[in-house]
Coordinates of C-alpha atoms in Angstrom, one line a residue:
X1 CA -15.4 -18.5 -19.4
X2 CA -16.8 -15.0 -18.5
X3 CA -15.7 -12.9 -15.5
X4 CA -17.6 -13.6 -12.3
X5 CA -19.2 -10.9 -10.2
X6 CA -21.7 -12.0 -7.5
X7 CA -23.1 -9.8 -4.7
X8 CA -20.5 -10.9 -2.2
X9 CA -16.8 -12.0 -2.1
X10 CA -17.9 -15.3 -0.7
X11 CA -20.4 -16.1 -3.5
X12 CA -17.9 -14.9 -6.1
X13 CA -15.2 -17.2 -4.7
X14 CA -17.6 -20.2 -4.6
X15 CA -18.7 -19.6 -8.2
X16 CA -15.1 -19.3 -9.4
X17 CA -14.3 -22.7 -7.8
X18 CA -17.4 -24.3 -9.3
X19 CA -16.7 -22.9 -12.8
X20 CA -12.9 -23.3 -13.1
X21 CA -11.7 -25.7 -10.3
X22 CA -8.7 -26.8 -12.3
X23 CA -7.5 -23.4 -13.4
X24 CA -4.2 -22.3 -11.7
X25 CA -5.2 -19.3 -9.5
X26 CA -2.0 -19.0 -7.4
X27 CA 1.7 -19.6 -7.7
X28 CA 4.2 -19.3 -4.9
X29 CA 7.9 -20.2 -4.4
X30 CA 8.7 -23.3 -2.3
X31 CA 12.1 -24.7 -1.4
X32 CA 13.3 -27.9 -3.2
X33 CA 16.4 -29.9 -2.5
X34 CA 19.1 -29.4 -5.1
X35 CA 17.3 -26.4 -6.8
X36 CA 18.8 -23.0 -6.0
X37 CA 16.1 -20.5 -5.3
X38 CA 13.3 -23.1 -5.1
X39 CA 10.6 -23.8 -7.5
X40 CA 7.2 -22.2 -8.3
X41 CA 4.3 -24.3 -6.9
X42 CA 0.9 -24.1 -8.8
X43 CA -2.3 -24.1 -6.8
X44 CA -5.7 -24.5 -8.6
X45 CA -8.8 -22.8 -7.4
X46 CA -10.1 -26.2 -6.4
X47 CA -7.1 -26.9 -4.3
X48 CA -7.3 -23.4 -2.8
X49 CA -10.9 -24.1 -1.8
X50 CA -10.0 -27.3 0.0
X51 CA -7.2 -25.5 1.9
X52 CA -9.4 -22.6 2.9
X53 CA -12.2 -25.0 3.9
X54 CA -9.9 -27.0 6.2
X55 CA -8.4 -23.9 7.8
X56 CA -11.8 -22.3 8.3
X57 CA -13.3 -25.4 9.8
X58 CA -10.2 -25.8 12.1
X59 CA -10.7 -22.2 13.3
X60 CA -14.4 -22.8 13.9
X61 CA -13.6 -26.0 15.8
X62 CA -11.4 -23.9 18.1
X63 CA -14.2 -21.4 18.7
X64 CA -14.2 -18.8 15.9
X65 CA -17.8 -17.6 15.4
X66 CA -19.7 -15.5 12.9
X67 CA -18.7 -11.8 13.5
X68 CA -15.6 -12.6 15.5
X69 CA -12.4 -10.8 14.5
X70 CA -9.2 -12.4 13.3
X71 CA -6.1 -10.4 12.5
X72 CA -3.3 -11.1 10.0
X73 CA 0.3 -9.8 10.5
X74 CA 2.4 -10.8 7.6
X75 CA 4.2 -9.8 4.4
X76 CA 2.3 -10.6 1.2
X77 CA 2.4 -14.4 0.6
X78 CA 0.2 -17.3 -0.4
X79 CA -0.7 -18.0 3.3
X80 CA -2.0 -14.5 3.7
X81 CA -4.6 -15.0 1.0
X82 CA -5.4 -18.4 2.5
X83 CA -6.0 -17.1 6.0
X84 CA -8.0 -14.1 4.7
X85 CA -10.4 -16.3 2.7
X86 CA -10.7 -18.8 5.6
X87 CA -11.7 -16.0 7.9
X88 CA -14.2 -14.5 5.4
X89 CA -15.5 -18.0 4.7
X90 CA -16.1 -18.5 8.4
X91 CA -18.3 -15.4 8.3
X92 CA -15.8 -13.7 10.6
X93 CA -14.1 -10.4 10.1
X94 CA -10.5 -10.1 8.8
X95 CA -8.3 -7.5 10.4
X96 CA -5.2 -6.8 8.2
X97 CA -2.2 -5.3 10.1
X98 CA 1.0 -4.1 8.5
X99 CA 4.0 -6.3 9.6
X100 CA 6.1 -3.1 9.9
X101 CA 3.8 -1.8 12.7
X102 CA 5.3 -1.5 16.2
X103 CA 4.2 -3.8 19.0
X104 CA 2.2 -0.9 20.6
X105 CA 0.3 -0.2 17.3
X106 CA -0.5 -3.9 16.9
X107 CA -1.7 -4.1 20.4
X108 CA -4.0 -1.1 19.9
X109 CA -5.6 -2.6 16.8
X110 CA -6.1 -6.1 18.4
X111 CA -7.6 -4.6 21.5
X112 CA -9.8 -2.1 19.6
X113 CA -11.1 -4.7 17.3
X114 CA -11.3 -7.3 20.1
X115 CA -9.6 -9.9 17.8
X116 CA -9.7 -13.4 19.2
X117 CA -7.4 -14.9 16.6
X118 CA -4.2 -13.5 15.1
X119 CA -2.1 -15.0 12.3
X120 CA 1.5 -14.1 12.3
X121 CA 4.1 -14.8 9.6
X122 CA 7.2 -15.7 11.6
X123 CA 9.1 -15.5 14.8
X124 CA 9.7 -11.8 14.5
X125 CA 5.9 -11.0 14.4
X126 CA 5.2 -13.7 17.0
X127 CA 7.6 -12.0 19.4
X128 CA 5.7 -8.7 19.0
X129 CA 2.5 -10.5 20.1
X130 CA 4.1 -12.3 23.0
X131 CA 5.6 -9.1 24.2
X132 CA 2.1 -7.5 24.5
X133 CA 0.2 -10.7 25.3
X134 CA -0.6 -9.8 29.0
X135 CA -2.3 -6.7 27.6
X136 CA -4.4 -8.5 25.0
X137 CA -7.4 -9.9 26.9
X138 CA -9.5 -10.8 23.8
X139 CA -6.8 -12.8 22.1
X140 CA -7.3 -16.6 22.4
X141 CA -5.4 -18.2 19.5
X142 CA -2.1 -17.3 17.7
X143 CA -1.4 -19.0 14.4
X144 CA 2.0 -19.0 12.8
X145 CA 2.6 -19.4 9.1
X146 CA 6.2 -20.7 9.5
X147 CA 6.3 -23.7 11.8
X148 CA 9.9 -22.9 13.0
X149 CA 8.4 -19.9 14.7
X150 CA 6.9 -22.2 17.3
X151 CA 10.4 -22.4 18.8
X152 CA 9.9 -19.0 20.4
X153 CA 6.4 -19.7 21.7
X154 CA 7.9 -20.7 25.1
X155 CA 5.5 -23.6 25.5
X156 CA 2.4 -21.4 25.0
X157 CA -0.4 -23.9 24.2
X158 CA -2.4 -21.2 22.4
X159 CA 0.3 -20.8 19.7
X160 CA -0.4 -23.2 16.8
X161 CA 0.9 -23.7 13.3
X162 CA -1.2 -23.3 10.2
X163 CA -0.8 -27.0 9.6
X164 CA -2.1 -27.9 13.0
X165 CA -5.3 -25.8 12.5
X166 CA -5.7 -27.4 9.0
X167 CA -5.4 -30.9 10.4
X168 CA -8.2 -30.1 12.9
X169 CA -10.4 -28.9 10.0
X170 CA -9.8 -32.0 8.0
X171 CA -11.9 -33.9 10.5
X172 CA -15.0 -31.8 9.6
X173 CA -17.4 -31.9 6.6
X174 CA -16.3 -29.5 3.9
X175 CA -19.9 -28.9 3.0
X176 CA -20.2 -26.8 6.2
X177 CA -17.7 -24.3 4.7
X178 CA -19.6 -24.2 1.5
X179 CA -22.8 -23.4 3.4
X180 CA -21.1 -20.7 5.3
X181 CA -20.0 -19.1 2.0
X182 CA -23.5 -19.3 0.7
X183 CA -25.0 -17.7 3.8
X184 CA -22.9 -14.5 3.3
X185 CA -24.9 -11.3 2.7
X186 CA -23.9 -8.3 0.7
X187 CA -24.0 -5.9 3.7
X188 CA -21.9 -8.2 6.0
X189 CA -18.7 -6.7 7.2
X190 CA -15.8 -8.8 5.9
X191 CA -12.9 -6.7 7.0
X192 CA -12.0 -3.8 9.3
X193 CA -9.0 -1.9 7.9
X194 CA -7.2 0.5 10.2
X195 CA -6.0 3.7 8.8
X196 CA -4.1 6.5 10.5
X197 CA -6.1 9.7 11.3
X198 CA -4.7 13.2 11.9
X199 CA -4.1 12.4 15.6
X200 CA -2.2 9.3 14.7
X201 CA -4.7 7.0 16.3
X202 CA -5.8 4.4 13.8
X203 CA -9.4 4.3 12.7
X204 CA -11.0 1.0 11.6
X205 CA -12.9 1.3 8.3
X206 CA -15.6 -1.3 8.1
X207 CA -15.8 -2.8 4.6
X208 CA -18.8 -4.7 3.2
X209 CA -18.8 -8.0 1.3
X210 CA -20.4 -6.3 -1.8
X211 CA -18.0 -3.4 -2.0
X212 CA -14.8 -4.8 -3.5
X213 CA -16.7 -6.9 -6.0
X214 CA -18.6 -3.8 -7.1
X215 CA -15.4 -1.9 -7.7
X216 CA -13.9 -4.7 -9.7
X217 CA -17.1 -5.1 -11.8
X218 CA -16.8 -1.4 -12.6
X219 CA -13.2 -1.8 -13.6
X220 CA -14.1 -4.7 -15.8
X221 CA -16.4 -2.5 -17.8
X222 CA -13.5 -0.1 -18.5
X223 CA -11.0 -2.8 -19.3
X224 CA -13.3 -5.3 -21.1
X225 CA -10.9 -5.3 -24.1
X226 CA -7.7 -5.4 -22.0
X227 CA -8.2 -8.0 -19.3
X228 CA -8.6 -11.5 -20.7
X229 CA -10.7 -13.8 -18.4
X230 CA -8.5 -16.4 -17.0
X231 CA -5.7 -15.3 -19.3
X232 CA -3.7 -12.8 -17.2
X233 CA -0.7 -13.4 -15.0
X234 CA 0.0 -11.0 -12.1
X235 CA 3.1 -10.6 -10.0
X236 CA 1.9 -9.8 -6.5
X237 CA 3.9 -7.8 -4.1
X238 CA 1.7 -5.0 -2.6
X239 CA 0.9 -5.5 1.1
X240 CA -2.5 -7.1 1.5
X241 CA -2.9 -4.7 4.4
X242 CA -3.1 -2.0 1.7
X243 CA -6.5 -1.7 0.1
X244 CA -5.1 -1.9 -3.5
X245 CA -3.4 -5.2 -2.6
X246 CA -6.7 -6.4 -1.2
X247 CA -8.5 -5.4 -4.4
X248 CA -5.9 -7.4 -6.4
X249 CA -6.5 -10.5 -4.2
X250 CA -10.3 -10.4 -4.7
X251 CA -9.8 -9.8 -8.4
X252 CA -8.3 -13.3 -8.6
X253 CA -11.8 -14.7 -8.0
X254 CA -13.6 -12.2 -10.3
X255 CA -11.2 -12.4 -13.3
X256 CA -9.7 -15.8 -12.8
X257 CA -6.2 -14.5 -13.2
X258 CA -3.1 -16.3 -11.9
X259 CA -1.6 -14.5 -8.9
X260 CA 2.2 -15.1 -8.5
X261 CA 3.6 -14.1 -5.1
X262 CA 6.9 -12.3 -5.3
X263 CA 9.3 -13.6 -2.7
X264 CA 10.1 -10.1 -1.5
X265 CA 10.8 -6.7 -3.1
X266 CA 14.5 -7.5 -3.3
X267 CA 13.7 -10.4 -5.6
X268 CA 10.9 -8.7 -7.5
X269 CA 12.7 -8.2 -10.8
X270 CA 14.1 -11.8 -10.6
X271 CA 10.5 -13.1 -10.0
X272 CA 9.2 -11.0 -12.8
X273 CA 11.7 -12.6 -15.2
X274 CA 10.5 -16.0 -14.0
X275 CA 6.7 -15.7 -14.3
X276 CA 6.4 -13.1 -17.1
X277 CA 3.4 -11.1 -15.8
X278 CA 0.9 -9.5 -18.2
X279 CA -0.2 -6.9 -15.6
X280 CA 0.4 -5.9 -12.0
X281 CA -0.7 -3.5 -9.3
X282 CA 1.9 -1.2 -7.8
X283 CA 2.6 2.1 -6.0
X284 CA 4.7 4.9 -7.4
X285 CA 7.7 4.0 -5.3
X286 CA 8.1 0.7 -7.2
X287 CA 8.2 2.6 -10.5
X288 CA 10.5 5.2 -9.1
X289 CA 13.1 2.6 -8.1
X290 CA 12.9 0.9 -11.6
X291 CA 13.1 4.3 -13.3
X292 CA 16.2 5.2 -11.2
X293 CA 17.9 1.9 -11.8
X294 CA 17.3 2.0 -15.5
X295 CA 18.7 5.6 -15.7
X296 CA 21.7 4.6 -13.7
X297 CA 22.5 1.8 -16.1
X298 CA 22.1 4.2 -19.0
X299 CA 24.4 6.7 -17.4
X300 CA 27.0 4.1 -16.8
X301 CA 27.2 3.3 -20.5
X302 CA 29.3 4.9 -23.2
X303 CA 28.4 8.4 -24.6
X304 CA 27.1 6.6 -27.8
X305 CA 24.8 4.3 -25.8
X306 CA 23.5 7.2 -23.8
X307 CA 22.8 9.1 -27.0
X308 CA 21.0 6.1 -28.6
X309 CA 18.8 5.6 -25.5
X310 CA 17.9 9.3 -25.3
X311 CA 16.9 9.3 -29.0
X312 CA 15.0 6.1 -28.6
X313 CA 13.1 7.4 -25.6
X314 CA 12.1 10.6 -27.4
X315 CA 11.0 8.5 -30.4
X316 CA 8.8 6.4 -28.1
X317 CA 7.3 9.5 -26.5
X318 CA 6.5 11.1 -29.8
X319 CA 4.8 8.0 -31.1
X320 CA 2.5 7.8 -28.1
X321 CA 1.7 11.5 -28.1
X322 CA 0.6 11.2 -31.8
X323 CA -1.5 8.2 -30.9
X324 CA -3.2 10.0 -28.1
X325 CA -4.1 13.0 -30.3
X326 CA -5.3 11.3 -33.5
X327 CA -5.4 7.5 -32.7
X328 CA -2.7 7.0 -35.3
X329 CA 1.0 8.0 -35.9
X330 CA 2.6 9.2 -39.0
X331 CA 4.6 6.7 -41.1
X332 CA 7.9 8.5 -40.2
X333 CA 7.0 8.4 -36.5
X334 CA 6.1 4.8 -36.6
X335 CA 9.3 3.9 -38.4
X336 CA 11.4 5.8 -35.8
X337 CA 9.5 4.0 -33.0
X338 CA 10.2 0.6 -34.6
X339 CA 13.9 1.4 -34.8
X340 CA 13.9 2.8 -31.2
X341 CA 12.4 -0.5 -30.0
X342 CA 15.0 -2.5 -31.7
X343 CA 17.9 -0.3 -30.6
X344 CA 17.0 0.2 -26.9
X345 CA 13.3 0.1 -25.8
X346 CA 12.8 -3.6 -26.1
X347 CA 15.7 -4.2 -23.8
X348 CA 14.0 -2.2 -21.1
X349 CA 10.6 -3.9 -21.8
X350 CA 12.3 -7.3 -21.5
X351 CA 13.4 -6.4 -17.9
X352 CA 9.7 -6.6 -17.0
X353 CA 9.2 -10.1 -18.3
X354 CA 8.5 -9.3 -21.9
X355 CA 4.7 -9.8 -21.6
X356 CA 3.6 -6.9 -19.5
X357 CA 0.6 -5.0 -21.0
X358 CA -0.1 -2.5 -18.3
X359 CA 0.2 -1.7 -14.6
X360 CA -2.3 -0.2 -12.2
X361 CA -0.8 2.4 -10.0
X362 CA -2.3 4.1 -6.9
X363 CA -1.8 5.1 -3.3
X364 CA 0.2 8.2 -4.0
X365 CA 0.7 10.7 -6.9
X366 CA 2.6 9.3 -10.0
X367 CA 5.0 11.7 -11.7
X368 CA 4.1 12.7 -15.3
X369 CA 7.7 12.2 -16.5
X370 CA 7.7 8.6 -15.2
X371 CA 4.4 7.9 -16.9
X372 CA 5.7 9.1 -20.2
X373 CA 9.0 7.1 -19.7
X374 CA 7.3 3.8 -19.1
X375 CA 4.7 4.4 -21.9
X376 CA 7.6 5.0 -24.3
X377 CA 9.1 1.6 -23.5
X378 CA 5.8 -0.1 -24.0
X379 CA 4.3 -0.3 -20.5
X380 CA 1.2 1.8 -19.8
X381 CA 1.1 2.7 -16.1
X382 CA -2.5 3.7 -15.4
X383 CA -2.8 5.9 -12.3
X384 CA -6.0 5.6 -10.3
X385 CA -7.4 7.1 -7.1
X386 CA -9.1 5.7 -4.1
X387 CA -9.0 5.3 -0.3
X388 CA -9.5 2.5 2.1
X389 CA -12.9 3.9 2.9
X390 CA -13.9 3.6 -0.8
X391 CA -12.5 0.0 -1.2
X392 CA -9.7 1.4 -3.4
X393 CA -10.6 2.7 -6.9
X394 CA -12.9 5.7 -7.4
X395 CA -11.3 6.5 -10.7
X396 CA -8.6 5.2 -13.0
X397 CA -7.0 6.1 -16.3
X398 CA -8.2 3.8 -19.1
X399 CA -5.8 1.9 -21.4
X400 CA -6.8 3.9 -24.5
X401 CA -7.3 7.2 -22.7
X402 CA -4.5 8.2 -20.4
X403 CA -3.9 11.7 -19.1
X404 CA -0.7 11.8 -17.0
X405 CA -1.0 14.0 -13.9
X406 CA -4.6 13.0 -13.6
X407 CA -6.1 10.0 -11.7
X408 CA -8.4 9.1 -14.6
X409 CA -12.2 9.1 -15.0
X410 CA -14.7 8.1 -12.3
X411 CA -15.7 4.4 -12.4
X412 CA -19.3 3.5 -13.6
X413 CA -22.1 4.0 -11.0
X414 CA -19.9 6.2 -8.8
X415 CA -21.3 9.7 -8.0
X416 CA -18.8 12.4 -7.4
X417 CA -19.1 16.1 -6.4
X418 CA -16.6 18.8 -5.6
X419 CA -17.6 20.7 -2.4
X420 CA -17.4 24.4 -2.2
X421 CA -14.0 24.2 -0.5
X422 CA -12.7 21.8 -3.3
X423 CA -13.1 18.6 -1.3
X424 CA -13.8 15.5 -3.3
X425 CA -17.0 13.8 -2.1
X426 CA -18.2 10.3 -3.2
X427 CA -21.5 8.5 -3.1
X428 CA -21.4 4.8 -4.1
X429 CA -22.1 1.3 -3.1
X430 CA -18.4 0.9 -2.5
X431 CA -18.2 3.5 0.3
X432 CA -17.5 1.9 3.7
X433 CA -20.0 1.4 6.5
X434 CA -18.3 3.7 8.9
X435 CA -15.5 3.6 11.4
X436 CA -15.6 0.8 14.0
X437 CA -16.6 2.0 17.4
X438 CA -16.2 5.6 16.2
X439 CA -19.7 7.1 15.5
X440 CA -18.4 10.7 15.8
X441 CA -15.7 10.1 13.2
X442 CA -18.2 8.3 10.9
X443 CA -20.7 11.3 11.1
X444 CA -17.8 13.6 10.3
X445 CA -16.8 11.6 7.2
X446 CA -20.2 10.6 5.8
X447 CA -22.7 13.5 5.5
X448 CA -26.1 12.9 3.9
X449 CA -24.7 9.8 2.2
X450 CA -21.7 11.6 0.8
X451 CA -18.2 10.4 1.9
X452 CA -15.9 13.4 2.3
X453 CA -12.5 12.1 1.2
X454 CA -10.3 14.9 2.8
X455 CA -8.7 15.4 -0.6
X456 CA -8.9 18.6 -2.7
X457 CA -9.3 18.2 -6.4
X458 CA -11.2 19.1 -9.6
X459 CA -12.6 17.5 -12.7
X460 CA -11.4 18.9 -16.0
X461 CA -13.4 19.5 -19.2
X462 CA -12.6 16.0 -20.5
X463 CA -13.9 14.3 -17.3
X464 CA -10.5 13.5 -15.8
X465 CA -10.2 13.8 -12.0
X466 CA -7.2 15.7 -10.6
X467 CA -5.9 15.6 -7.0
X468 CA -4.3 19.0 -6.1
X469 CA -3.8 18.9 -2.3
X470 CA -4.5 17.3 1.0
X471 CA -7.2 18.8 3.1
X472 CA -5.5 17.7 6.2
X473 CA -1.9 17.1 7.1
X474 CA -1.8 13.3 6.5
X475 CA 1.4 12.4 4.6
X476 CA 1.1 10.0 1.7
X477 CA 4.5 8.6 0.8
X478 CA 5.4 7.6 -2.7
X479 CA 5.1 4.0 -1.4
X480 CA 1.5 4.6 -0.6
X481 CA 1.8 4.7 3.2
X482 CA -0.5 7.0 5.1
X483 CA 1.3 8.7 7.9
X484 CA 0.1 11.1 10.6
X485 CA 3.0 13.5 11.2
X486 CA 1.5 14.7 14.6
X487 CA 2.1 11.3 16.1
X488 CA 5.8 11.5 15.2
X489 CA 6.1 15.1 16.2
X490 CA 4.6 14.4 19.6
X491 CA 7.3 11.9 20.4
X492 CA 10.0 14.6 19.8
X493 CA 8.5 16.7 22.6
X494 CA 10.0 14.5 25.2
X495 CA 13.4 15.8 24.3
X496 CA 13.5 19.2 26.0
X497 CA 16.2 20.6 23.8
X498 CA 14.0 20.2 20.7
X499 CA 11.8 23.2 20.3
X500 CA 10.1 22.4 17.0
X501 CA 10.1 19.1 15.0
X502 CA 8.1 19.3 11.8
X503 CA 7.8 16.1 9.6
X504 CA 7.6 16.1 5.8
X505 CA 7.5 13.5 3.2
X506 CA 4.3 13.8 1.1
X507 CA 4.9 12.2 -2.3
X508 CA 8.4 11.3 -1.2
X509 CA 9.9 7.9 -0.5
X510 CA 10.9 8.6 3.1
X511 CA 10.3 11.1 5.9
X512 CA 12.4 14.1 6.8
X513 CA 12.2 16.7 9.5
X514 CA 12.9 20.4 10.1
X515 CA 14.3 20.8 13.6
X516 CA 14.7 23.9 15.8
X517 CA 16.4 23.7 19.1
X518 CA 16.2 25.4 22.5
X519 CA 19.0 28.0 22.4
X520 CA 19.8 28.0 26.1
X521 CA 20.0 24.2 26.4
X522 CA 22.1 23.8 23.3
X523 CA 24.5 26.6 24.4
X524 CA 24.9 24.8 27.7
X525 CA 25.4 21.5 25.9
X526 CA 28.1 23.0 23.8
X527 CA 30.0 24.2 26.9
X528 CA 29.7 20.8 28.5
X529 CA 31.2 19.1 25.5
X530 CA 33.9 21.7 25.0
X531 CA 32.8 22.6 21.6
X532 CA 34.7 25.5 20.1
X533 CA 32.6 28.0 18.2
X534 CA 32.4 31.7 17.5
X535 CA 28.6 32.1 17.1
X536 CA 25.4 30.1 17.7
X537 CA 24.9 29.1 14.1
X538 CA 28.4 27.5 14.1
X539 CA 27.5 25.6 17.2
X540 CA 24.5 24.2 15.5
X541 CA 26.7 23.0 12.6
X542 CA 29.0 21.1 15.0
X543 CA 29.3 17.3 14.9
X544 CA 28.3 17.2 18.6
X545 CA 24.9 18.9 18.1
X546 CA 24.2 16.9 15.0
X547 CA 24.9 13.7 16.9
X548 CA 22.6 14.9 19.8
X549 CA 19.7 15.4 17.4
X550 CA 20.4 12.2 15.6
X551 CA 20.3 10.3 18.9
X552 CA 16.9 11.8 19.6
X553 CA 15.6 10.7 16.2
X554 CA 16.9 7.2 16.7
X555 CA 14.9 7.1 20.0
X556 CA 11.8 8.4 18.2
X557 CA 12.1 5.9 15.4
X558 CA 12.3 3.0 17.8
X559 CA 8.7 3.7 18.8
X560 CA 7.5 3.8 15.2
X561 CA 6.7 1.5 12.3
X562 CA 9.5 1.3 9.8
X563 CA 7.7 3.4 7.2
X564 CA 7.1 6.1 9.8
X565 CA 10.8 6.5 10.6
X566 CA 12.5 9.9 10.0
X567 CA 15.5 9.3 7.7
X568 CA 17.1 12.7 7.5
X569 CA 16.8 16.1 9.1
X570 CA 18.1 19.6 8.9
X571 CA 18.6 22.0 11.9
X572 CA 17.0 25.5 11.3
X573 CA 19.1 28.2 13.1
X574 CA 16.1 30.4 14.2
X575 CA 13.1 29.1 16.1
X576 CA 9.7 29.5 14.5
X577 CA 7.7 32.5 15.6
X578 CA 4.3 34.2 15.3
X579 CA 6.0 37.3 14.0
X580 CA 7.6 35.5 11.1
X581 CA 4.3 33.9 10.2
X582 CA 5.5 30.4 11.0
X583 CA 3.2 29.9 14.0
X584 CA -0.5 30.7 14.6
X585 CA -1.5 32.9 17.5
X586 CA -2.0 29.7 19.5
X587 CA 1.6 28.7 18.6
X588 CA 0.7 25.9 16.2
X589 CA 3.1 25.4 13.3
X590 CA 1.9 26.5 9.9
X591 CA 3.1 23.4 8.1
X592 CA 2.7 24.7 4.6
X593 CA 4.3 28.1 5.3
X594 CA 7.3 26.5 7.0
X595 CA 7.7 24.0 4.2
X596 CA 7.6 26.7 1.6
X597 CA 10.0 28.9 3.5
X598 CA 12.6 26.1 3.9
X599 CA 11.9 24.4 0.6
X600 CA 15.6 24.5 -0.4
X601 CA 16.7 22.8 2.8
X602 CA 14.0 20.1 2.5
X603 CA 14.8 19.4 -1.2
X604 CA 18.5 19.0 -0.2
X605 CA 17.4 16.1 2.0
X606 CA 16.1 14.2 -1.0
X607 CA 19.0 14.9 -3.4

């Protein structure tokens, strides 16, 4: 059966169900008495359609209308995909929200989007909603995935379980859901995804029905020999609030692959060994953790084992370097590679299920040395580039043509140009329709049909796109999270003894801060605590001052999402100044200058 690419997500989903109703599209873990860890439950596309139909019709019966907004706050799980497709199939608009978001951030998104329905995973997320409920005038219905979460609803009649909504929908004619799917248009907005801007205020990117399917169709042309229709198994763990995770979810309908939902990141490797994926989507941080874990195991071995692994790894790297240059390797290199696989590399490959062909990586830069490492053990990690506003991929490395440190070649039917200042600009059917309720921001981002990405880059002679810098100060962690540092830094201003608080963490797996303090206040603090010191720098190194700053950071972190939290900090003895080139004449911190000046201190926070 061929891949399916219609002009909307809704039509693609419907066609997938019609053509392969009995194919297993989803697998998720469920508990079973007497079985430790539960069992994997298979769900066919036909079964998924029925579940979506009943949920959609239940929502419609409770008042959900075309164009209404419905939010989802949950970790990645089968019910997320079910709720999302039920919303889209109701011709409503899906609003994904990260479960790590603070109650205030969640309230902002719900109010700004005027969501009338919100799906929450469990009691933890429900409590966030209930805390802000008096300030959420548009919200009418709260749906919980886990029925036991109803115990914290305090008798609120508007809090219902997924099963209760589904039972309501079973009383309706399923053909209504099918007609709703058929009525979808290519330019209908199916989702508004909120991304952080430079001010820290989220902006809602409006995504059209046609866009994700268009991206996936372009990818299919590049991977026509690598992705087998209805023959791939994926392990799914990316947040569906992340556009790459969303692309993967819709890809299930286009390619007919089987999507297996990891229980959580802690059980990811266990789940991989259970389902034996052939491919998956990830962010650099996932590979960083695996890379670190494997190297730690190697280092814990005997000197002989370390030497064998090192030799095997180099043999693998040499083999693939020769392949990339001449499409073949010498007989000697091939022999060494076969020996290397038998000695060590196959053991690493087996940790990823033993069937993995390749992985798509995006959301943040992927280190060249890690790319070469995984390629050597038999796993091609193909880095791509895209944004929420472009419905994920603009470019991606191809299976047979990989250039590490690049983000690959531009997808078919995507126009790209590099502006005079080096900014990457895109024109394509996949570009978003604008920011919801933000015409000024939309006009700034889309000029004469070209979307200005805010990223600086270039295209090399071979046609590979390279990202070299961020035009603005948004931090992209190695986990793919977009973070506005100004939002965090503004919270530090409420602590009068903090003079400057500059957040870093681009391409890193957590945030850190350079901190300068008000000398007068800290001196007074030292006296009040009876700290013994000979000079100011010694006072700054004291346990008491360190504890004072740490206390402030704890207070700051309590108002932030988990991924926005500052994990480590270093106190800089001298305050920043215009004279030293650290501040502009208007006393704004020159982030790049300061980061370069204190690079040694920053690097020490990640060692």
